[in-house]
């Protein structure tokens, strides 16, 4: 298996924008929930996505060195007043400080097939081993979230794999429930050739599309 990974220079921390005032017995949103809210600031940015309870989950992406400087309440508030004054007014200073103290700073992993000199997304290749196992979704090709396609790609993996199974007449569910024996020395005992060929086709044909979307995510 060809596999490489790299931690990119940015990290992220999640913050919370509380619900708005109660109107007619129900909470409201502080900002429009039907839009993706982004505050771009050169090498860092803040985004906000709505939740069912009328709050927003805000995510701050910034270089590790930038986040490392935000280590005291005064420094955090001064930085937000400088770069995100409108977002700070919506989040609230007390809420912001609680989230910075409580929530972890997480890394962004970028992993891709090792043939590229610039690693942009996590991918292992091939994705399968014989007729025994296959990895899909983030396990095979995690990517940075800037294009918003990580989950979609995982779901599309399932669709593509099922399409290949159907075209080849392979029942993946039934095969997964068959009792298996150990491989013989030549590795040929109890091998489902149809399933093995289907998984090989998936590994061979899926990789190029996943590489493309991973690169787009990084460049977006």
PDB file of C-alpha atoms in Angstrom:
ATOM      1  CA  UNK A   1       0.000   0.000   0.000  1.00  0.00           C
ATOM      2  CA  UNK A   2       1.288   3.442  -0.972  1.00  0.00           C
ATOM      3  CA  UNK A   3       0.442   5.814   1.867  1.00  0.00           C
ATOM      4  CA  UNK A   4       1.674   9.210   3.038  1.00  0.00           C
ATOM      5  CA  UNK A   5       0.312  11.942   5.254  1.00  0.00           C
ATOM      6  CA  UNK A   6       1.237  15.446   6.256  1.00  0.00           C
ATOM      7  CA  UNK A   7      -0.036  17.926   8.808  1.00  0.00           C
ATOM      8  CA  UNK A   8      -0.616  21.274   7.121  1.00  0.00           C
ATOM      9  CA  UNK A   9       0.443  24.549   8.712  1.00  0.00           C
ATOM     10  CA  UNK A  10      -3.036  25.470   9.946  1.00  0.00           C
ATOM     11  CA  UNK A  11      -5.058  24.285  12.932  1.00  0.00           C
ATOM     12  CA  UNK A  12      -8.637  24.991  13.921  1.00  0.00           C
ATOM     13  CA  UNK A  13     -10.746  25.590  16.993  1.00  0.00           C
ATOM     14  CA  UNK A  14     -14.536  25.463  17.224  1.00  0.00           C
ATOM     15  CA  UNK A  15     -16.479  28.302  18.820  1.00  0.00           C
ATOM     16  CA  UNK A  16     -20.184  28.795  19.465  1.00  0.00           C
ATOM     17  CA  UNK A  17     -22.460  31.637  18.491  1.00  0.00           C
ATOM     18  CA  UNK A  18     -25.517  31.431  20.761  1.00  0.00           C
ATOM     19  CA  UNK A  19     -29.137  31.586  19.582  1.00  0.00           C
ATOM     20  CA  UNK A  20     -30.773  34.939  19.172  1.00  0.00           C
ATOM     21  CA  UNK A  21     -33.623  36.424  21.229  1.00  0.00           C
ATOM     22  CA  UNK A  22     -36.842  34.496  21.810  1.00  0.00           C
ATOM     23  CA  UNK A  23     -39.671  35.671  19.585  1.00  0.00           C
ATOM     24  CA  UNK A  24     -43.199  34.313  20.057  1.00  0.00           C
ATOM     25  CA  UNK A  25     -41.852  31.614  22.331  1.00  0.00           C
ATOM     26  CA  UNK A  26     -39.130  30.392  19.968  1.00  0.00           C
ATOM     27  CA  UNK A  27     -35.426  31.167  19.730  1.00  0.00           C
ATOM     28  CA  UNK A  28     -34.183  32.913  16.609  1.00  0.00           C
ATOM     29  CA  UNK A  29     -30.945  32.999  14.652  1.00  0.00           C
ATOM     30  CA  UNK A  30     -28.625  35.946  15.154  1.00  0.00           C
ATOM     31  CA  UNK A  31     -27.651  35.865  11.458  1.00  0.00           C
ATOM     32  CA  UNK A  32     -29.225  34.381   8.339  1.00  0.00           C
ATOM     33  CA  UNK A  33     -29.131  30.562   8.582  1.00  0.00           C
ATOM     34  CA  UNK A  34     -29.534  30.105   4.819  1.00  0.00           C
ATOM     35  CA  UNK A  35     -26.051  31.337   3.968  1.00  0.00           C
ATOM     36  CA  UNK A  36     -22.528  30.133   4.602  1.00  0.00           C
ATOM     37  CA  UNK A  37     -20.886  32.894   6.619  1.00  0.00           C
ATOM     38  CA  UNK A  38     -17.162  33.367   6.045  1.00  0.00           C
ATOM     39  CA  UNK A  39     -14.856  36.037   7.435  1.00  0.00           C
ATOM     40  CA  UNK A  40     -11.669  35.716   5.305  1.00  0.00           C
ATOM     41  CA  UNK A  41      -8.549  37.381   6.690  1.00  0.00           C
ATOM     42  CA  UNK A  42      -5.521  36.616   4.509  1.00  0.00           C
ATOM     43  CA  UNK A  43      -3.839  33.626   6.216  1.00  0.00           C
ATOM     44  CA  UNK A  44      -6.757  32.821   8.543  1.00  0.00           C
ATOM     45  CA  UNK A  45     -10.543  32.794   8.470  1.00  0.00           C
ATOM     46  CA  UNK A  46     -13.665  32.257  10.536  1.00  0.00           C
ATOM     47  CA  UNK A  47     -16.748  30.420   9.288  1.00  0.00           C
ATOM     48  CA  UNK A  48     -20.208  29.914  10.823  1.00  0.00           C
ATOM     49  CA  UNK A  49     -22.695  27.106  10.142  1.00  0.00           C
ATOM     50  CA  UNK A  50     -26.237  26.959  11.629  1.00  0.00           C
ATOM     51  CA  UNK A  51     -27.503  24.370  14.104  1.00  0.00           C
ATOM     52  CA  UNK A  52     -31.032  23.173  14.812  1.00  0.00           C
ATOM     53  CA  UNK A  53     -31.105  24.939  18.195  1.00  0.00           C
ATOM     54  CA  UNK A  54     -30.619  28.283  16.366  1.00  0.00           C
ATOM     55  CA  UNK A  55     -26.998  28.572  17.438  1.00  0.00           C
ATOM     56  CA  UNK A  56     -24.054  28.584  15.006  1.00  0.00           C
ATOM     57  CA  UNK A  57     -20.903  26.516  15.125  1.00  0.00           C
ATOM     58  CA  UNK A  58     -18.044  28.839  14.258  1.00  0.00           C
ATOM     59  CA  UNK A  59     -14.675  27.443  13.216  1.00  0.00           C
ATOM     60  CA  UNK A  60     -11.502  29.492  13.296  1.00  0.00           C
ATOM     61  CA  UNK A  61      -8.779  28.290  10.907  1.00  0.00           C
ATOM     62  CA  UNK A  62      -5.373  29.870  11.432  1.00  0.00           C
ATOM     63  CA  UNK A  63      -1.653  29.097  11.242  1.00  0.00           C
ATOM     64  CA  UNK A  64      -0.371  27.248  14.284  1.00  0.00           C
ATOM     65  CA  UNK A  65       1.878  30.162  15.215  1.00  0.00           C
ATOM     66  CA  UNK A  66      -1.068  32.569  15.113  1.00  0.00           C
ATOM     67  CA  UNK A  67      -3.216  30.417  17.380  1.00  0.00           C
ATOM     68  CA  UNK A  68      -0.296  29.841  19.748  1.00  0.00           C
ATOM     69  CA  UNK A  69      -0.198  33.583  20.450  1.00  0.00           C
ATOM     70  CA  UNK A  70      -3.803  33.499  21.659  1.00  0.00           C
ATOM     71  CA  UNK A  71      -2.909  32.189  25.102  1.00  0.00           C
ATOM     72  CA  UNK A  72      -4.425  34.807  27.440  1.00  0.00           C
ATOM     73  CA  UNK A  73      -7.925  36.305  27.702  1.00  0.00           C
ATOM     74  CA  UNK A  74      -6.729  39.828  26.973  1.00  0.00           C
ATOM     75  CA  UNK A  75      -4.763  38.680  23.915  1.00  0.00           C
ATOM     76  CA  UNK A  76      -7.723  36.687  22.587  1.00  0.00           C
ATOM     77  CA  UNK A  77     -10.178  39.556  22.974  1.00  0.00           C
ATOM     78  CA  UNK A  78      -7.801  42.121  21.493  1.00  0.00           C
ATOM     79  CA  UNK A  79      -7.159  39.854  18.490  1.00  0.00           C
ATOM     80  CA  UNK A  80     -10.866  39.305  17.852  1.00  0.00           C
ATOM     81  CA  UNK A  81     -11.657  43.000  18.294  1.00  0.00           C
ATOM     82  CA  UNK A  82      -9.038  43.724  15.651  1.00  0.00           C
ATOM     83  CA  UNK A  83      -9.876  41.036  13.097  1.00  0.00           C
ATOM     84  CA  UNK A  84     -13.477  39.952  13.742  1.00  0.00           C
ATOM     85  CA  UNK A  85     -15.290  42.740  15.616  1.00  0.00           C
ATOM     86  CA  UNK A  86     -18.714  41.945  14.119  1.00  0.00           C
ATOM     87  CA  UNK A  87     -18.374  38.214  14.821  1.00  0.00           C
ATOM     88  CA  UNK A  88     -17.185  38.944  18.364  1.00  0.00           C
ATOM     89  CA  UNK A  89     -20.310  41.015  18.999  1.00  0.00           C
ATOM     90  CA  UNK A  90     -22.448  38.036  17.963  1.00  0.00           C
ATOM     91  CA  UNK A  91     -20.460  35.357  19.809  1.00  0.00           C
ATOM     92  CA  UNK A  92     -19.993  37.360  22.980  1.00  0.00           C
ATOM     93  CA  UNK A  93     -16.758  37.902  24.832  1.00  0.00           C
ATOM     94  CA  UNK A  94     -17.552  35.566  27.735  1.00  0.00           C
ATOM     95  CA  UNK A  95     -18.645  32.747  25.414  1.00  0.00           C
ATOM     96  CA  UNK A  96     -15.531  33.215  23.303  1.00  0.00           C
ATOM     97  CA  UNK A  97     -13.204  32.934  26.290  1.00  0.00           C
ATOM     98  CA  UNK A  98     -14.997  29.841  27.613  1.00  0.00           C
ATOM     99  CA  UNK A  99     -14.697  28.121  24.226  1.00  0.00           C
ATOM    100  CA  UNK A 100     -11.015  28.988  23.893  1.00  0.00           C
ATOM    101  CA  UNK A 101     -10.351  27.528  27.332  1.00  0.00           C
ATOM    102  CA  UNK A 102     -12.484  24.410  26.846  1.00  0.00           C
ATOM    103  CA  UNK A 103     -12.241  23.406  23.187  1.00  0.00           C
ATOM    104  CA  UNK A 104      -9.153  21.698  21.744  1.00  0.00           C
ATOM    105  CA  UNK A 105      -7.097  23.010  18.887  1.00  0.00           C
ATOM    106  CA  UNK A 106      -7.121  20.358  16.228  1.00  0.00           C
ATOM    107  CA  UNK A 107      -4.814  19.599  13.341  1.00  0.00           C
ATOM    108  CA  UNK A 108      -5.674  19.429   9.656  1.00  0.00           C
ATOM    109  CA  UNK A 109      -4.278  16.301   8.054  1.00  0.00           C
ATOM    110  CA  UNK A 110      -3.473  16.334   4.383  1.00  0.00           C
ATOM    111  CA  UNK A 111      -2.643  12.954   2.858  1.00  0.00           C
ATOM    112  CA  UNK A 112      -2.399  11.743  -0.737  1.00  0.00           C
ATOM    113  CA  UNK A 113      -0.928   9.047  -2.949  1.00  0.00           C
ATOM    114  CA  UNK A 114       2.807   9.258  -2.643  1.00  0.00           C
ATOM    115  CA  UNK A 115       3.591   9.676  -6.333  1.00  0.00           C
ATOM    116  CA  UNK A 116       2.972  13.409  -6.055  1.00  0.00           C
ATOM    117  CA  UNK A 117       5.840  15.536  -4.732  1.00  0.00           C
ATOM    118  CA  UNK A 118       3.332  17.781  -2.967  1.00  0.00           C
ATOM    119  CA  UNK A 119       1.097  15.889  -0.556  1.00  0.00           C
ATOM    120  CA  UNK A 120      -2.349  17.451  -0.513  1.00  0.00           C
ATOM    121  CA  UNK A 121      -4.771  14.900   0.913  1.00  0.00           C
ATOM    122  CA  UNK A 122      -4.784  11.616   2.749  1.00  0.00           C
ATOM    123  CA  UNK A 123      -5.081   8.693   0.413  1.00  0.00           C
ATOM    124  CA  UNK A 124      -3.929   5.119   0.588  1.00  0.00           C
ATOM    125  CA  UNK A 125      -3.486   3.163  -2.616  1.00  0.00           C
ATOM    126  CA  UNK A 126      -4.695   0.572  -3.396  1.00  0.00           C
ATOM    127  CA  UNK A 127      -7.800   0.861  -1.257  1.00  0.00           C
ATOM    128  CA  UNK A 128      -8.369  -2.895  -1.064  1.00  0.00           C
ATOM    129  CA  UNK A 129      -6.584  -6.119  -0.202  1.00  0.00           C
ATOM    130  CA  UNK A 130      -7.519  -9.079  -2.384  1.00  0.00           C
ATOM    131  CA  UNK A 131     -11.180  -9.927  -1.735  1.00  0.00           C
ATOM    132  CA  UNK A 132     -10.805  -9.437   2.016  1.00  0.00           C
ATOM    133  CA  UNK A 133     -11.107  -5.758   2.805  1.00  0.00           C
ATOM    134  CA  UNK A 134     -11.503  -2.259   1.399  1.00  0.00           C
ATOM    135  CA  UNK A 135     -11.234   1.181   2.976  1.00  0.00           C
ATOM    136  CA  UNK A 136     -13.369   4.107   1.825  1.00  0.00           C
ATOM    137  CA  UNK A 137     -14.245   7.579   3.058  1.00  0.00           C
ATOM    138  CA  UNK A 138     -11.879   9.434   5.366  1.00  0.00           C
ATOM    139  CA  UNK A 139     -10.023   6.214   6.149  1.00  0.00           C
ATOM    140  CA  UNK A 140      -8.808   6.217   2.550  1.00  0.00           C
ATOM    141  CA  UNK A 141      -8.718   9.874   1.513  1.00  0.00           C
ATOM    142  CA  UNK A 142      -9.250  12.429   4.261  1.00  0.00           C
ATOM    143  CA  UNK A 143      -8.976  15.974   2.956  1.00  0.00           C
ATOM    144  CA  UNK A 144      -8.976  19.492   4.311  1.00  0.00           C
ATOM    145  CA  UNK A 145     -12.508  20.909   4.739  1.00  0.00           C
ATOM    146  CA  UNK A 146     -12.146  24.023   2.603  1.00  0.00           C
ATOM    147  CA  UNK A 147     -14.156  22.667  -0.332  1.00  0.00           C
ATOM    148  CA  UNK A 148     -16.883  21.084   1.783  1.00  0.00           C
ATOM    149  CA  UNK A 149     -16.743  17.745  -0.060  1.00  0.00           C
ATOM    150  CA  UNK A 150     -15.239  15.272   2.411  1.00  0.00           C
ATOM    151  CA  UNK A 151     -18.528  13.684   3.490  1.00  0.00           C
ATOM    152  CA  UNK A 152     -19.903  13.793  -0.050  1.00  0.00           C
ATOM    153  CA  UNK A 153     -16.861  11.899  -1.323  1.00  0.00           C
ATOM    154  CA  UNK A 154     -17.349   9.213   1.298  1.00  0.00           C
ATOM    155  CA  UNK A 155     -20.978   8.768   0.258  1.00  0.00           C
ATOM    156  CA  UNK A 156     -19.964   8.759  -3.391  1.00  0.00           C
ATOM    157  CA  UNK A 157     -17.445   6.002  -2.615  1.00  0.00           C
ATOM    158  CA  UNK A 158     -20.369   3.818  -1.593  1.00  0.00           C
ATOM    159  CA  UNK A 159     -22.309   4.641  -4.765  1.00  0.00           C
ATOM    160  CA  UNK A 160     -19.324   3.969  -7.030  1.00  0.00           C
ATOM    161  CA  UNK A 161     -18.528   0.697  -5.266  1.00  0.00           C
ATOM    162  CA  UNK A 162     -22.144  -0.444  -5.499  1.00  0.00           C
ATOM    163  CA  UNK A 163     -22.230   0.454  -9.205  1.00  0.00           C
ATOM    164  CA  UNK A 164     -19.163  -1.724  -9.805  1.00  0.00           C
ATOM    165  CA  UNK A 165     -20.672  -4.568  -7.790  1.00  0.00           C
ATOM    166  CA  UNK A 166     -23.913  -4.372  -9.766  1.00  0.00           C
ATOM    167  CA  UNK A 167     -22.131  -4.282 -13.124  1.00  0.00           C
ATOM    168  CA  UNK A 168     -20.103  -7.372 -12.184  1.00  0.00           C
ATOM    169  CA  UNK A 169     -22.949  -9.242 -10.516  1.00  0.00           C
ATOM    170  CA  UNK A 170     -21.246  -9.186  -7.122  1.00  0.00           C
ATOM    171  CA  UNK A 171     -23.309  -9.267  -3.937  1.00  0.00           C
ATOM    172  CA  UNK A 172     -21.012  -7.467  -1.532  1.00  0.00           C
ATOM    173  CA  UNK A 173     -23.246  -8.049   1.491  1.00  0.00           C
ATOM    174  CA  UNK A 174     -23.543 -11.770   0.909  1.00  0.00           C
ATOM    175  CA  UNK A 175     -19.811 -12.082   0.325  1.00  0.00           C
ATOM    176  CA  UNK A 176     -19.043 -10.253   3.565  1.00  0.00           C
ATOM    177  CA  UNK A 177     -20.979 -12.882   5.534  1.00  0.00           C
ATOM    178  CA  UNK A 178     -19.307 -15.942   4.058  1.00  0.00           C
ATOM    179  CA  UNK A 179     -17.158 -17.988   6.468  1.00  0.00           C
ATOM    180  CA  UNK A 180     -13.507 -17.740   5.465  1.00  0.00           C
ATOM    181  CA  UNK A 181     -10.481 -19.961   5.843  1.00  0.00           C
ATOM    182  CA  UNK A 182      -6.848 -18.921   6.041  1.00  0.00           C
ATOM    183  CA  UNK A 183      -4.861 -18.403   2.854  1.00  0.00           C
ATOM    184  CA  UNK A 184      -2.668 -21.250   1.731  1.00  0.00           C
ATOM    185  CA  UNK A 185       1.009 -20.621   1.102  1.00  0.00           C
ATOM    186  CA  UNK A 186       0.303 -19.572  -2.489  1.00  0.00           C
ATOM    187  CA  UNK A 187      -2.382 -17.147  -1.296  1.00  0.00           C
ATOM    188  CA  UNK A 188      -5.081 -18.630  -3.518  1.00  0.00           C
ATOM    189  CA  UNK A 189      -7.256 -20.580  -1.090  1.00  0.00           C
ATOM    190  CA  UNK A 190     -10.844 -19.368  -0.688  1.00  0.00           C
ATOM    191  CA  UNK A 191     -10.424 -16.287  -2.894  1.00  0.00           C
ATOM    192  CA  UNK A 192     -13.577 -14.868  -4.463  1.00  0.00           C
ATOM    193  CA  UNK A 193     -12.191 -13.860  -7.857  1.00  0.00           C
ATOM    194  CA  UNK A 194     -15.273 -11.841  -8.848  1.00  0.00           C
ATOM    195  CA  UNK A 195     -15.158  -9.801  -5.658  1.00  0.00           C
ATOM    196  CA  UNK A 196     -11.402  -9.363  -5.898  1.00  0.00           C
ATOM    197  CA  UNK A 197     -11.746  -8.065  -9.463  1.00  0.00           C
ATOM    198  CA  UNK A 198     -14.492  -5.638  -8.410  1.00  0.00           C
ATOM    199  CA  UNK A 199     -12.399  -4.221  -5.585  1.00  0.00           C
ATOM    200  CA  UNK A 200      -9.380  -3.936  -7.874  1.00  0.00           C
ATOM    201  CA  UNK A 201     -11.486  -1.989 -10.372  1.00  0.00           C
ATOM    202  CA  UNK A 202     -12.594   0.376  -7.619  1.00  0.00           C
ATOM    203  CA  UNK A 203      -9.007   1.031  -6.503  1.00  0.00           C
ATOM    204  CA  UNK A 204      -7.876   1.544 -10.084  1.00  0.00           C
ATOM    205  CA  UNK A 205     -10.684   3.821 -11.284  1.00  0.00           C
ATOM    206  CA  UNK A 206     -11.558   5.810  -8.169  1.00  0.00           C
ATOM    207  CA  UNK A 207      -8.132   7.189  -7.331  1.00  0.00           C
ATOM    208  CA  UNK A 208      -7.908   9.911  -9.995  1.00  0.00           C
ATOM    209  CA  UNK A 209     -11.198  11.552  -8.998  1.00  0.00           C
ATOM    210  CA  UNK A 210     -10.276  11.485  -5.314  1.00  0.00           C
ATOM    211  CA  UNK A 211      -6.907  13.032  -6.036  1.00  0.00           C
ATOM    212  CA  UNK A 212      -8.592  15.836  -7.986  1.00  0.00           C
ATOM    213  CA  UNK A 213     -11.102  16.718  -5.271  1.00  0.00           C
ATOM    214  CA  UNK A 214      -8.390  16.622  -2.614  1.00  0.00           C
ATOM    215  CA  UNK A 215      -6.301  19.100  -4.564  1.00  0.00           C
ATOM    216  CA  UNK A 216      -9.309  21.358  -5.138  1.00  0.00           C
ATOM    217  CA  UNK A 217     -10.058  21.309  -1.415  1.00  0.00           C
ATOM    218  CA  UNK A 218      -6.540  22.429  -0.599  1.00  0.00           C
ATOM    219  CA  UNK A 219      -6.491  25.169  -3.217  1.00  0.00           C
ATOM    220  CA  UNK A 220      -9.963  26.561  -2.492  1.00  0.00           C
TER     221      UNK A 220
END
